[in-house]
PDB file of C-alpha atoms in Angstrom:
ATOM      1  CA  MET A   1     104.734  86.782 112.910  1.00  0.00           C
ATOM      2  CA  SER A   2     108.418  86.888 112.362  1.00  0.00           C
ATOM      3  CA  ARG A   3     109.652  90.353 111.395  1.00  0.00           C
ATOM      4  CA  ILE A   4     111.681  90.481 108.084  1.00  0.00           C
ATOM      5  CA  TYR A   5     112.301  94.270 107.845  1.00  0.00           C
ATOM      6  CA  THR A   6     111.507  97.469 109.745  1.00  0.00           C
ATOM      7  CA  ALA A   7     111.107 100.800 108.102  1.00  0.00           C
ATOM      8  CA  ILE A   8     111.654 103.767 110.316  1.00  0.00           C
ATOM      9  CA  ALA A   9     110.383 107.300 109.435  1.00  0.00           C
ATOM     10  CA  THR A  10     109.868 110.510 111.469  1.00  0.00           C
ATOM     11  CA  ALA A  11     107.442 113.280 110.641  1.00  0.00           C
ATOM     12  CA  THR A  12     106.915 116.687 112.117  1.00  0.00           C
ATOM     13  CA  GLY A  13     103.334 117.075 111.110  1.00  0.00           C
ATOM     14  CA  ARG A  14     101.183 117.669 108.110  1.00  0.00           C
ATOM     15  CA  GLU A  15     103.144 120.895 107.380  1.00  0.00           C
ATOM     16  CA  GLY A  16     106.645 119.841 107.917  1.00  0.00           C
ATOM     17  CA  ARG A  17     108.950 117.052 106.754  1.00  0.00           C
ATOM     18  CA  ALA A  18     108.940 113.262 106.803  1.00  0.00           C
ATOM     19  CA  VAL A  19     112.350 111.573 106.724  1.00  0.00           C
ATOM     20  CA  THR A  20     113.405 107.916 106.901  1.00  0.00           C
ATOM     21  CA  SER A  21     116.122 106.902 109.248  1.00  0.00           C
ATOM     22  CA  ASP A  22     118.389 105.950 106.246  1.00  0.00           C
ATOM     23  CA  GLY A  23     117.765 109.370 104.569  1.00  0.00           C
ATOM     24  CA  LYS A  24     116.444 107.718 101.340  1.00  0.00           C
ATOM     25  CA  LEU A  25     113.132 109.489 101.722  1.00  0.00           C
ATOM     26  CA  ASP A  26     113.105 113.133 102.743  1.00  0.00           C
ATOM     27  CA  VAL A  27     109.871 114.985 101.715  1.00  0.00           C
ATOM     28  CA  GLN A  28     108.255 118.258 102.411  1.00  0.00           C
ATOM     29  CA  LEU A  29     104.701 117.818 103.766  1.00  0.00           C
ATOM     30  CA  ASP A  30     101.865 120.264 103.247  1.00  0.00           C
ATOM     31  CA  ARG A  31      98.093 120.130 103.347  1.00  0.00           C
ATOM     32  CA  PRO A  32      96.474 119.809  99.975  1.00  0.00           C
ATOM     33  CA  ALA A  33      94.782 122.849  98.653  1.00  0.00           C
ATOM     34  CA  GLU A  34      91.444 121.119  99.090  1.00  0.00           C
ATOM     35  CA  MET A  35      92.155 121.107 102.873  1.00  0.00           C
ATOM     36  CA  GLY A  36      93.170 124.768 103.021  1.00  0.00           C
ATOM     37  CA  GLY A  37      96.913 124.271 102.431  1.00  0.00           C
ATOM     38  CA  GLU A  38      99.195 125.579  99.808  1.00  0.00           C
ATOM     39  CA  GLY A  39      99.804 122.127  98.399  1.00  0.00           C
ATOM     40  CA  ALA A  40     103.580 122.803  98.192  1.00  0.00           C
ATOM     41  CA  GLY A  41     104.454 119.375  99.442  1.00  0.00           C
ATOM     42  CA  THR A  42     103.211 115.875  99.565  1.00  0.00           C
ATOM     43  CA  ASN A  43     100.712 114.613 102.116  1.00  0.00           C
ATOM     44  CA  PRO A  44     100.163 111.409 104.126  1.00  0.00           C
ATOM     45  CA  GLU A  45      97.378 110.257 101.763  1.00  0.00           C
ATOM     46  CA  GLN A  46      99.684 110.450  98.770  1.00  0.00           C
ATOM     47  CA  LEU A  47     102.397 108.616 100.655  1.00  0.00           C
ATOM     48  CA  PHE A  48      99.908 105.944 101.705  1.00  0.00           C
ATOM     49  CA  ALA A  49      98.691 105.632  98.090  1.00  0.00           C
ATOM     50  CA  ALA A  50     102.213 105.237  96.838  1.00  0.00           C
ATOM     51  CA  GLY A  51     102.985 102.650  99.366  1.00  0.00           C
ATOM     52  CA  TYR A  52      99.827 100.669  98.953  1.00  0.00           C
ATOM     53  CA  SER A  53     100.026 100.616  95.175  1.00  0.00           C
ATOM     54  CA  ALA A  54     103.697  99.576  95.284  1.00  0.00           C
ATOM     55  CA  CYS A  55     103.020  96.843  97.851  1.00  0.00           C
ATOM     56  CA  PHE A  56      99.931  95.438  95.940  1.00  0.00           C
ATOM     57  CA  ALA A  57     101.912  95.422  92.661  1.00  0.00           C
ATOM     58  CA  SER A  58     104.653  93.449  94.404  1.00  0.00           C
ATOM     59  CA  ALA A  59     102.117  91.035  95.854  1.00  0.00           C
ATOM     60  CA  LEU A  60     100.456  90.802  92.390  1.00  0.00           C
ATOM     61  CA  ALA A  61     103.774  89.665  90.946  1.00  0.00           C
ATOM     62  CA  LEU A  62     104.214  87.004  93.628  1.00  0.00           C
ATOM     63  CA  VAL A  63     100.648  85.698  93.198  1.00  0.00           C
ATOM     64  CA  GLY A  64     100.861  85.817  89.447  1.00  0.00           C
ATOM     65  CA  LYS A  65     104.058  83.690  89.612  1.00  0.00           C
ATOM     66  CA  ARG A  66     102.264  81.158  91.871  1.00  0.00           C
ATOM     67  CA  MET A  67      99.411  81.007  89.449  1.00  0.00           C
ATOM     68  CA  ASN A  68     101.722  80.813  86.382  1.00  0.00           C
ATOM     69  CA  LEU A  69     100.444  84.064  85.007  1.00  0.00           C
ATOM     70  CA  ASP A  70     102.527  86.804  83.410  1.00  0.00           C
ATOM     71  CA  VAL A  71     101.711  90.087  85.187  1.00  0.00           C
ATOM     72  CA  SER A  72     104.827  91.982  84.062  1.00  0.00           C
ATOM     73  CA  ASP A  73     102.660  94.485  82.176  1.00  0.00           C
ATOM     74  CA  ALA A  74     100.243  95.086  85.101  1.00  0.00           C
ATOM     75  CA  SER A  75     100.028  98.247  87.083  1.00  0.00           C
ATOM     76  CA  VAL A  76      98.300  99.310  90.200  1.00  0.00           C
ATOM     77  CA  THR A  77      96.807 102.747  91.004  1.00  0.00           C
ATOM     78  CA  ALA A  78      95.675 103.435  94.564  1.00  0.00           C
ATOM     79  CA  GLU A  79      93.172 106.206  95.212  1.00  0.00           C
ATOM     80  CA  VAL A  80      93.196 107.145  98.899  1.00  0.00           C
ATOM     81  CA  GLY A  81      90.369 109.324 100.207  1.00  0.00           C
ATOM     82  CA  LEU A  82      90.211 111.192 103.418  1.00  0.00           C
ATOM     83  CA  ALA A  83      86.760 111.474 104.891  1.00  0.00           C
ATOM     84  CA  ALA A  84      85.210 112.866 108.145  1.00  0.00           C
ATOM     85  CA  VAL A  85      83.765 110.217 110.406  1.00  0.00           C
ATOM     86  CA  ASP A  86      81.264 110.438 113.268  1.00  0.00           C
ATOM     87  CA  GLY A  87      82.699 111.983 116.384  1.00  0.00           C
ATOM     88  CA  GLY A  88      84.913 114.556 114.647  1.00  0.00           C
ATOM     89  CA  GLY A  89      87.648 112.249 113.506  1.00  0.00           C
ATOM     90  CA  TYR A  90      88.832 111.222 110.097  1.00  0.00           C
ATOM     91  CA  GLY A  91      89.140 107.997 108.238  1.00  0.00           C
ATOM     92  CA  LEU A  92      90.521 106.634 104.929  1.00  0.00           C
ATOM     93  CA  GLU A  93      88.907 104.824 102.041  1.00  0.00           C
ATOM     94  CA  VAL A  94      90.799 103.196  99.218  1.00  0.00           C
ATOM     95  CA  THR A  95      90.070 102.175  95.592  1.00  0.00           C
ATOM     96  CA  LEU A  96      92.769  99.950  94.052  1.00  0.00           C
ATOM     97  CA  ARG A  97      92.636 100.006  90.220  1.00  0.00           C
ATOM     98  CA  VAL A  98      94.544  97.046  88.888  1.00  0.00           C
ATOM     99  CA  GLU A  99      95.245  97.349  85.099  1.00  0.00           C
ATOM    100  CA  LEU A 100      95.915  93.882  83.747  1.00  0.00           C
ATOM    101  CA  PRO A 101      96.998  92.712  80.253  1.00  0.00           C
ATOM    102  CA  GLU A 102      94.086  91.846  77.958  1.00  0.00           C
ATOM    103  CA  GLU A 103      94.742  88.118  78.210  1.00  0.00           C
ATOM    104  CA  LEU A 104      94.135  88.343  82.004  1.00  0.00           C
ATOM    105  CA  GLN A 105      90.849  90.164  81.819  1.00  0.00           C
ATOM    106  CA  GLY A 106      87.643  88.516  83.108  1.00  0.00           C
ATOM    107  CA  GLU A 107      87.355  85.716  85.600  1.00  0.00           C
ATOM    108  CA  VAL A 108      91.138  84.854  85.688  1.00  0.00           C
ATOM    109  CA  GLY A 109      92.031  88.517  86.385  1.00  0.00           C
ATOM    110  CA  THR A 110      89.397  88.830  89.127  1.00  0.00           C
ATOM    111  CA  LYS A 111      90.677  85.766  90.824  1.00  0.00           C
ATOM    112  CA  LEU A 112      94.245  86.982  90.606  1.00  0.00           C
ATOM    113  CA  VAL A 113      93.372  90.349  92.112  1.00  0.00           C
ATOM    114  CA  GLU A 114      91.206  88.796  94.859  1.00  0.00           C
ATOM    115  CA  ALA A 115      94.091  86.364  95.764  1.00  0.00           C
ATOM    116  CA  THR A 116      96.528  89.238  95.797  1.00  0.00           C
ATOM    117  CA  HIS A 117      94.324  91.131  98.238  1.00  0.00           C
ATOM    118  CA  GLN A 118      94.665  88.208 100.627  1.00  0.00           C
ATOM    119  CA  VAL A 119      98.577  88.311 100.391  1.00  0.00           C
ATOM    120  CA  CYS A 120      99.341  92.055 100.321  1.00  0.00           C
ATOM    121  CA  PRO A 121     100.521  93.353 103.697  1.00  0.00           C
ATOM    122  CA  TYR A 122      98.716  96.585 103.211  1.00  0.00           C
ATOM    123  CA  SER A 123      95.497  94.832 102.447  1.00  0.00           C
ATOM    124  CA  ASN A 124      96.025  92.612 105.479  1.00  0.00           C
ATOM    125  CA  ALA A 125      96.666  95.702 107.639  1.00  0.00           C
ATOM    126  CA  THR A 126      93.553  97.588 106.419  1.00  0.00           C
ATOM    127  CA  ARG A 127      91.086  94.663 106.216  1.00  0.00           C
ATOM    128  CA  GLY A 128      88.175  95.417 108.515  1.00  0.00           C
ATOM    129  CA  ASN A 129      89.470  98.810 109.294  1.00  0.00           C
ATOM    130  CA  ILE A 130      88.765 100.881 106.097  1.00  0.00           C
ATOM    131  CA  PRO A 131      86.835 100.237 102.959  1.00  0.00           C
ATOM    132  CA  VAL A 132      88.966  98.999 100.054  1.00  0.00           C
ATOM    133  CA  GLU A 133      87.425  98.599  96.648  1.00  0.00           C
ATOM    134  CA  LEU A 134      89.140  96.413  94.061  1.00  0.00           C
ATOM    135  CA  VAL A 135      88.677  97.460  90.398  1.00  0.00           C
ATOM    136  CA  VAL A 136      90.080  95.254  87.607  1.00  0.00           C
ATOM    137  CA  GLU A 137      90.716  97.143  84.417  1.00  0.00           C
TER     138      GLU A 137
END
């Protein structure tokens, strides 16, 4: 692999701050209310969902272009769940909801989304590590 770009961020924990080295992202972190926090800030799962949905949408545009399909009206929503796993640890599970224009519904849309899942860096990083469900809407 030949590195194209490196993002650098530093966090002080679930109840602190996360800041990128260039200062473009500087967010307050807090546990969600469902996990006993006040929910005053964002959390790692929300940041992962934002990153994965943005990355998948970008990959969708690339794959759509390769397949000569107009995906300019498409959107991607990532649902990232945090779950307890055996041994006392935690794991993630993801559902990607890809909303496609009506003309891309059905088999064409399914093939597009499946091909995108093979290209997206987040999908490649998570494959075999966490469950990712693809939903074409």
